[in-house]
mmCIF file of C-alpha atoms in Angstrom:
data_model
loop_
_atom_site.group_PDB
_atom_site.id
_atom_site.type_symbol
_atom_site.label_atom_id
_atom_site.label_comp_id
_atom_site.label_asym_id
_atom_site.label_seq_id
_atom_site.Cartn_x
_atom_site.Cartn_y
_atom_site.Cartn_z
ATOM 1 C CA UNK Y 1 35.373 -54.859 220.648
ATOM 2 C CA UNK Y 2 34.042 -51.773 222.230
ATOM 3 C CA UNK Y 3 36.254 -48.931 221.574
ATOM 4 C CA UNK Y 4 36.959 -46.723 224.786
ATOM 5 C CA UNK Y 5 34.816 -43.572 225.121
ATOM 6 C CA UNK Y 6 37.616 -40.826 224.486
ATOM 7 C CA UNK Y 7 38.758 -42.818 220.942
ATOM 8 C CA UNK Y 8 35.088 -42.971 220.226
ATOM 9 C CA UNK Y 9 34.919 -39.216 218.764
ATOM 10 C CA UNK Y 10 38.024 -39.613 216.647
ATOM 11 C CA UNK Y 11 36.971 -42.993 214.975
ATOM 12 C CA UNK Y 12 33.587 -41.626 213.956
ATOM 13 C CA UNK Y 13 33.482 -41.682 210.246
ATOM 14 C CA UNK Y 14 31.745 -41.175 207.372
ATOM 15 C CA UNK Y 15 31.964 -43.462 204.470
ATOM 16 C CA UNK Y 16 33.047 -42.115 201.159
ATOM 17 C CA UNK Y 17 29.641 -43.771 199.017
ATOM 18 C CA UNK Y 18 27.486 -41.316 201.674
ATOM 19 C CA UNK Y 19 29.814 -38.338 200.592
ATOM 20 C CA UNK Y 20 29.405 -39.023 196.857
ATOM 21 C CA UNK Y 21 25.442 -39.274 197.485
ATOM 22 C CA UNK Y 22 25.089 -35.631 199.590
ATOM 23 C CA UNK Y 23 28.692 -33.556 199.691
ATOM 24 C CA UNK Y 24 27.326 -31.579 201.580
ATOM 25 C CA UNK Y 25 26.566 -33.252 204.816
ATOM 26 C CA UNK Y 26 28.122 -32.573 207.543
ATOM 27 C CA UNK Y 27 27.829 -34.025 211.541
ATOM 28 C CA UNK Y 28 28.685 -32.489 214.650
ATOM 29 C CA UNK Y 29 29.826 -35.581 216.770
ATOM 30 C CA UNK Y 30 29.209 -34.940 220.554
ATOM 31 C CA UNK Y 31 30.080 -37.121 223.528
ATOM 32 C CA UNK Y 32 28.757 -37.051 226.752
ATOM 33 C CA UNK Y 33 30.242 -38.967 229.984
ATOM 34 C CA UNK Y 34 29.051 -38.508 233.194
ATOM 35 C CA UNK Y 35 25.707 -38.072 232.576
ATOM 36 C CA UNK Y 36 23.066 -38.662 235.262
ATOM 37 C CA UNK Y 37 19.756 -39.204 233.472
ATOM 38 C CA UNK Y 38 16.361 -39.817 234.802
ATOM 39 C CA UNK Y 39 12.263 -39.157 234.102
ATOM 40 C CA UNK Y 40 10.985 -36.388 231.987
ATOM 41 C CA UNK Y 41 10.444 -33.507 234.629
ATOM 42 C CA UNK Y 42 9.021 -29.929 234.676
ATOM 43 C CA UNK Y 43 11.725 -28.543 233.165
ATOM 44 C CA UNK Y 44 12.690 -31.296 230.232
ATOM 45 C CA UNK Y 45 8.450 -31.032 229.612
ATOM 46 C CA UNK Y 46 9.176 -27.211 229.898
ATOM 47 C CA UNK Y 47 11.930 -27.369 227.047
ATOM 48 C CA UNK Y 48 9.640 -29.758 224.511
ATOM 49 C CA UNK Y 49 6.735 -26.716 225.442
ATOM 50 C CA UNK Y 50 9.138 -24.132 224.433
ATOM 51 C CA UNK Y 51 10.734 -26.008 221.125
ATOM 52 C CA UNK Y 52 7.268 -26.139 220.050
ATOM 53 C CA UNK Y 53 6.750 -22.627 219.997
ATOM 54 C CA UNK Y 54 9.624 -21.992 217.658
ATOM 55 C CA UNK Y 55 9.336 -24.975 215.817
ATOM 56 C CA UNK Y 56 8.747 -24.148 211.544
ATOM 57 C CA UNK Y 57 7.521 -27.556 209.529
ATOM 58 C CA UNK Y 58 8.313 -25.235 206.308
ATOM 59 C CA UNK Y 59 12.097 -24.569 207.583
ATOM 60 C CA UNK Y 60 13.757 -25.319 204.127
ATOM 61 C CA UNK Y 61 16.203 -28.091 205.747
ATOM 62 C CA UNK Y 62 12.905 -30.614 206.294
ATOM 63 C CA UNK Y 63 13.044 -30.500 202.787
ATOM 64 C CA UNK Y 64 16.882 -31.280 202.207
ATOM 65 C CA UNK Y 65 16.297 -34.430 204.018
ATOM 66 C CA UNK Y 66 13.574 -35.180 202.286
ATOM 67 C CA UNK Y 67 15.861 -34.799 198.924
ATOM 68 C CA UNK Y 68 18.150 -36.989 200.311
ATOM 69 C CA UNK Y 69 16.305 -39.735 201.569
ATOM 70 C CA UNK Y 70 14.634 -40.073 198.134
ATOM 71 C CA UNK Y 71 18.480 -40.092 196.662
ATOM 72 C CA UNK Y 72 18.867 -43.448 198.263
ATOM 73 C CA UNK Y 73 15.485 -44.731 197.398
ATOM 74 C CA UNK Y 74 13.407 -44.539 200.459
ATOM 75 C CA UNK Y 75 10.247 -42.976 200.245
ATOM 76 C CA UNK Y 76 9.886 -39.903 202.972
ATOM 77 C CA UNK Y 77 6.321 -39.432 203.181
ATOM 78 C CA UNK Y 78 6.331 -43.284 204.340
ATOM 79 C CA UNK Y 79 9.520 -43.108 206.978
ATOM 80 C CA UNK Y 80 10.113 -39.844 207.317
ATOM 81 C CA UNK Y 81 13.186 -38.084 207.950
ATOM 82 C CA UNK Y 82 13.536 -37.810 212.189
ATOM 83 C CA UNK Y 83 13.507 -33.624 211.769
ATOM 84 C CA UNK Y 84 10.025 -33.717 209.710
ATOM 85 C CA UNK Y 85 8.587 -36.551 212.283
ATOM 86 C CA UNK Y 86 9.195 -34.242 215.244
ATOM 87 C CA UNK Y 87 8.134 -30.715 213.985
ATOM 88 C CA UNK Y 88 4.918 -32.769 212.433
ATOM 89 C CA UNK Y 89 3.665 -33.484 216.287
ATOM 90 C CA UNK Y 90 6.091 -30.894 217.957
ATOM 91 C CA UNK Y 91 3.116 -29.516 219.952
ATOM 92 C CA UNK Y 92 2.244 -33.284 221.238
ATOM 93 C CA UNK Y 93 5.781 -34.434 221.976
ATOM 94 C CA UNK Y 94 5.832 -37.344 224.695
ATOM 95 C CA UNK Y 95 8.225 -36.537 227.429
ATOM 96 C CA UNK Y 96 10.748 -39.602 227.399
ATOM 97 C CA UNK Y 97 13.590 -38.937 229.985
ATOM 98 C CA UNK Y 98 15.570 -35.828 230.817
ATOM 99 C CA UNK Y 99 18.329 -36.499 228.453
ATOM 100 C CA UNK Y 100 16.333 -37.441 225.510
ATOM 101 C CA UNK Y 101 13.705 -34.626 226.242
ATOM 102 C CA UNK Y 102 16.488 -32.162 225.838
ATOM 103 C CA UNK Y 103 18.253 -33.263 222.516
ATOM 104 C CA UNK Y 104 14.210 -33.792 220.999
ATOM 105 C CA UNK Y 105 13.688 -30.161 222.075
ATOM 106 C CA UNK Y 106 16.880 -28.851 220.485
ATOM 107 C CA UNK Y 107 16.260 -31.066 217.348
ATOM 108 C CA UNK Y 108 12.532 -29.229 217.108
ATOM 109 C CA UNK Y 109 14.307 -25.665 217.786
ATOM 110 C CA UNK Y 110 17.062 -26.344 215.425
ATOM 111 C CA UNK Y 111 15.105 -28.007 212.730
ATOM 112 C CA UNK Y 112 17.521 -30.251 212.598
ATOM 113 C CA UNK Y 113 18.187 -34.162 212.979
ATOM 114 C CA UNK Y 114 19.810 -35.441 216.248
ATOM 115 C CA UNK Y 115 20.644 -38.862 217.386
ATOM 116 C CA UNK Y 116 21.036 -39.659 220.722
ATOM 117 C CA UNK Y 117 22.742 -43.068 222.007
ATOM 118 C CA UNK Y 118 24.445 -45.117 225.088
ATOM 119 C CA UNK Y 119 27.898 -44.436 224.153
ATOM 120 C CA UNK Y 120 28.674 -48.048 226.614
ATOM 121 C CA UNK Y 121 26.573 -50.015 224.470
ATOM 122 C CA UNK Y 122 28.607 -49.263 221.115
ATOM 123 C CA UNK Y 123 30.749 -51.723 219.811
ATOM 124 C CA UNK Y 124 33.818 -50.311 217.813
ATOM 125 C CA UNK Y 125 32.990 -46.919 216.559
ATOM 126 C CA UNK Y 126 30.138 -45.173 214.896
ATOM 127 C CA UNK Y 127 30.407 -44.808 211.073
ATOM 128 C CA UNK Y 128 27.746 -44.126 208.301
ATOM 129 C CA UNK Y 129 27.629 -45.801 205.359
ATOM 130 C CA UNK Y 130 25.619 -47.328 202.480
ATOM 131 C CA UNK Y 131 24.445 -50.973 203.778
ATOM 132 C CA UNK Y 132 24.951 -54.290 202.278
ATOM 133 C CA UNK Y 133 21.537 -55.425 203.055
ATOM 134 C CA UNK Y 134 22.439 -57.773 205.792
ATOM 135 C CA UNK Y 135 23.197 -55.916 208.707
ATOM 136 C CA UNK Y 136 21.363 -57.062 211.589
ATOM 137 C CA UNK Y 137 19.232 -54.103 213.302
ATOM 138 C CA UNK Y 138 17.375 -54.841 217.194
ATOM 139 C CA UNK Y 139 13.855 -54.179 217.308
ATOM 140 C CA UNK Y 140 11.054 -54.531 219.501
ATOM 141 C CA UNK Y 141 8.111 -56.120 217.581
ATOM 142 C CA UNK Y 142 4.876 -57.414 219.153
ATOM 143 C CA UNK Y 143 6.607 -56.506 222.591
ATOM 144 C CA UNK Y 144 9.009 -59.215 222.251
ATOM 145 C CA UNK Y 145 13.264 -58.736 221.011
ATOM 146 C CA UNK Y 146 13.335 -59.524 217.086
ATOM 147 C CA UNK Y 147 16.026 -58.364 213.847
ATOM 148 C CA UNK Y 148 14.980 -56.795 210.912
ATOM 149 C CA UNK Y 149 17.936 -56.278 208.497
ATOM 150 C CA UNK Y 150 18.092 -52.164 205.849
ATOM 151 C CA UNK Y 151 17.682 -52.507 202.336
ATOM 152 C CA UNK Y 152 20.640 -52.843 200.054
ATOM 153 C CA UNK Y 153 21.761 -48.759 199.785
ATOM 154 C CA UNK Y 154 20.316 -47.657 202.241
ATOM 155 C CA UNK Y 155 22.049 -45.184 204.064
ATOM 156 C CA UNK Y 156 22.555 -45.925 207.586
ATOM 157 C CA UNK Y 157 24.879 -45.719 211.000
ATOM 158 C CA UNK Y 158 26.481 -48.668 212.214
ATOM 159 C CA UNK Y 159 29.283 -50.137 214.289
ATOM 160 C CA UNK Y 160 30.717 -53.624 214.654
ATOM 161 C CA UNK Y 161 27.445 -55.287 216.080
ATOM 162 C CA UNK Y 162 25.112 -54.377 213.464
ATOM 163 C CA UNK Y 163 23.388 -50.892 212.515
ATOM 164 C CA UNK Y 164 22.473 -48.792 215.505
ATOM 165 C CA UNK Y 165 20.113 -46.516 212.758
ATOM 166 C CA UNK Y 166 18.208 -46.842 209.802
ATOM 167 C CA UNK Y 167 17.890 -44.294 207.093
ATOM 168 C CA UNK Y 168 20.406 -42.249 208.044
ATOM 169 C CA UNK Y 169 18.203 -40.660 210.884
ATOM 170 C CA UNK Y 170 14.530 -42.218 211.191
ATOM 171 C CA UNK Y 171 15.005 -45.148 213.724
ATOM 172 C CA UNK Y 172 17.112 -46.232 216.186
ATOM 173 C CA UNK Y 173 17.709 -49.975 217.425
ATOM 174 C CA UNK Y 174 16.906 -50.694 220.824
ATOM 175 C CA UNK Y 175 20.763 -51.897 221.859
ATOM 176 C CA UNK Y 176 21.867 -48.227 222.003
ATOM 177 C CA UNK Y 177 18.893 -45.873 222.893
ATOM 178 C CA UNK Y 178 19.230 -43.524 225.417
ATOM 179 C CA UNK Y 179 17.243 -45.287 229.093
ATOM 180 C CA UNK Y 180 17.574 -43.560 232.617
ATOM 181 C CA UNK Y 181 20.613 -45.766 233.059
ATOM 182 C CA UNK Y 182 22.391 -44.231 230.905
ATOM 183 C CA UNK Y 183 25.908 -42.309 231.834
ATOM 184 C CA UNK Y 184 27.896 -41.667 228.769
ATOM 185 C CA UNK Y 185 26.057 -40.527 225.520
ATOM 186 C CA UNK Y 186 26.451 -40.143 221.909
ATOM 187 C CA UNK Y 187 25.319 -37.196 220.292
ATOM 188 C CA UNK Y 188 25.002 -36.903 216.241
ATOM 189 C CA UNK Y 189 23.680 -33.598 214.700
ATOM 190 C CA UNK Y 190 23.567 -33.700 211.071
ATOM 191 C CA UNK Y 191 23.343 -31.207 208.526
ATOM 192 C CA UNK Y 192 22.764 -30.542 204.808
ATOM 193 C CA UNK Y 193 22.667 -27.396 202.928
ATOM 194 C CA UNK Y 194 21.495 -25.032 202.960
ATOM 195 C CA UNK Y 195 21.897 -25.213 206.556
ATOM 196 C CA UNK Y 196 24.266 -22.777 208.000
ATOM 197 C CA UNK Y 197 27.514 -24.555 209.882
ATOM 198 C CA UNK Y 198 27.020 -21.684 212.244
ATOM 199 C CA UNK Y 199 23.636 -22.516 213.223
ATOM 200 C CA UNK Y 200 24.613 -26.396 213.688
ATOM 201 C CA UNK Y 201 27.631 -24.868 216.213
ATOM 202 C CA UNK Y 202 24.255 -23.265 217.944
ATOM 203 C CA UNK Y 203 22.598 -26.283 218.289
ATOM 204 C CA UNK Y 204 25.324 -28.250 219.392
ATOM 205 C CA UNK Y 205 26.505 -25.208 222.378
ATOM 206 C CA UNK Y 206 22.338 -25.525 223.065
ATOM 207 C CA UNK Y 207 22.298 -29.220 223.819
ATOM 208 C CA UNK Y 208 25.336 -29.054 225.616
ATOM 209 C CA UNK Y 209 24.168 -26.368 227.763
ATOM 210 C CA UNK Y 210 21.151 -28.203 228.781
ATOM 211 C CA UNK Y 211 23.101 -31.673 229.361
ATOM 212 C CA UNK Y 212 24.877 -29.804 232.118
ATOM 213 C CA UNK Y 213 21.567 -28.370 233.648
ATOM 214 C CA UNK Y 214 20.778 -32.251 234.152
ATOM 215 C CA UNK Y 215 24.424 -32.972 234.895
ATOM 216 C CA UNK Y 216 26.522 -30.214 235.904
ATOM 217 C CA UNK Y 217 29.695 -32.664 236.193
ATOM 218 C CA UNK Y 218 29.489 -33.849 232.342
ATOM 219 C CA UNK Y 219 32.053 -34.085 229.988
ATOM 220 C CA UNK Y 220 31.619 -32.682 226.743
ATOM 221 C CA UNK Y 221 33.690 -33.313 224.080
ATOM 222 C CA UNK Y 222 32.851 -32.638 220.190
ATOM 223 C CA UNK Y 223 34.237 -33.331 216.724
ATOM 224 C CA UNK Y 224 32.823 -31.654 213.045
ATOM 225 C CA UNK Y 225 33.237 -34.064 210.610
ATOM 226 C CA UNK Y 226 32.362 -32.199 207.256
ATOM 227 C CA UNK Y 227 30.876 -28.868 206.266
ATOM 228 C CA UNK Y 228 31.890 -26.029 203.980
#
């Protein structure tokens, strides 16, 4: 069933098992509707130049993540967290479309993990949670459609279809990435300590004031779920 966009942000949850792993997390849900996307330009390439300026590999949240994936049992020098992928090749970031160009450049700014989706494509809502092991998960593989399924405990996001992210922030499935066609988005910034709440507010009032450079007619809407 695919839950209507303005229910989506109050049916966003986060399991209790991902709690007892990291207390400390927190996510700033965002929604988006109204977007109009479309190619990288000069000033999405000119954000990425800028994010790469300020980005710091050594910011002490890379290695939070990196704590917590290990909690779980993946190993983050093999998939790496989605925060310590970008600032690794922050100066060589590919420019993918204007909306996802602009939540990569806050994400390198911010040092901090963001996920950005096609709201339309969810069914039911968003929650994260510890996976069974079965869960289909769409892939591209060899250039053709194919399912690869998380390992038992691994932390991931999911909705009623199968999981729309792998642990907890280093790949997305191909049903609910972010494409040009895209109007209404899904935005999840996550957080762990000792990252300041304050500066997550900042990165969420950042993104949101560059989706309405692209769009000036978007609707933003957010929700903090956690955070001390």
């Amino acid at each position: 069933m695919t839950v209507g966009r303005g229910e989506m942000l109050e049916q966003v949850r986060v399991d209790e098992a991902v709690l007892e792993l990291r207390p400390d997390f927190a996510v700033l849900v965002m929604t988006a509707e109204g977007l109009v996307n479309g190619p990288g330009d000069q000033v999405s390439q000119a954000w990425l130049a800028d994010a790469a300026g300020k980005a710091d590999a050594g910011d002490p949240h890379v290695e939070a993540w990196r704590e917590a994936y290990r909690a779980f049992g993946a190993k983050p020098q093999r998939t790496r967290p989605s925060v310590d992928a970008l600032l690794r090749r922050a100066n060589a970031l590919p420019s993918i479309n204007k909306v996802v160009d602009a939540y990569n450049a806050v994400s390198v700014e911010y040092a901090l993990p963001i996920g950005g989706e096609d709201l339309d494509a969810y069914r039911g809502p968003a929650r994260l949670v510890r996976a069974a092991g079965d869960e289909p998960f769409d892939v591209i593989a060899g250039g053709e459609p194919a399912v690869e399924h998380p390992d038992a405990g691994e932390v991931v996001w999911r909705d009623d279809a199968g999981v729309t992210c792998r642990r907890w922030n280093w790949r997305q499935c191909v049903r609910t990435r972010l494409t040009e066609d895209t109007e209404n988005g899904l935005f999840l910034l996550e957080r762990l300590e000792p990252y300041p709440v304050e500066r997550l507010a900042e990165a969420g009032d950042r993104l949101a004031e560059r989706l309405r450079e692209i769009a000036p007619d978007v609707r933003i809407e957010s929700r903090l779920i956690g955070g001390r």
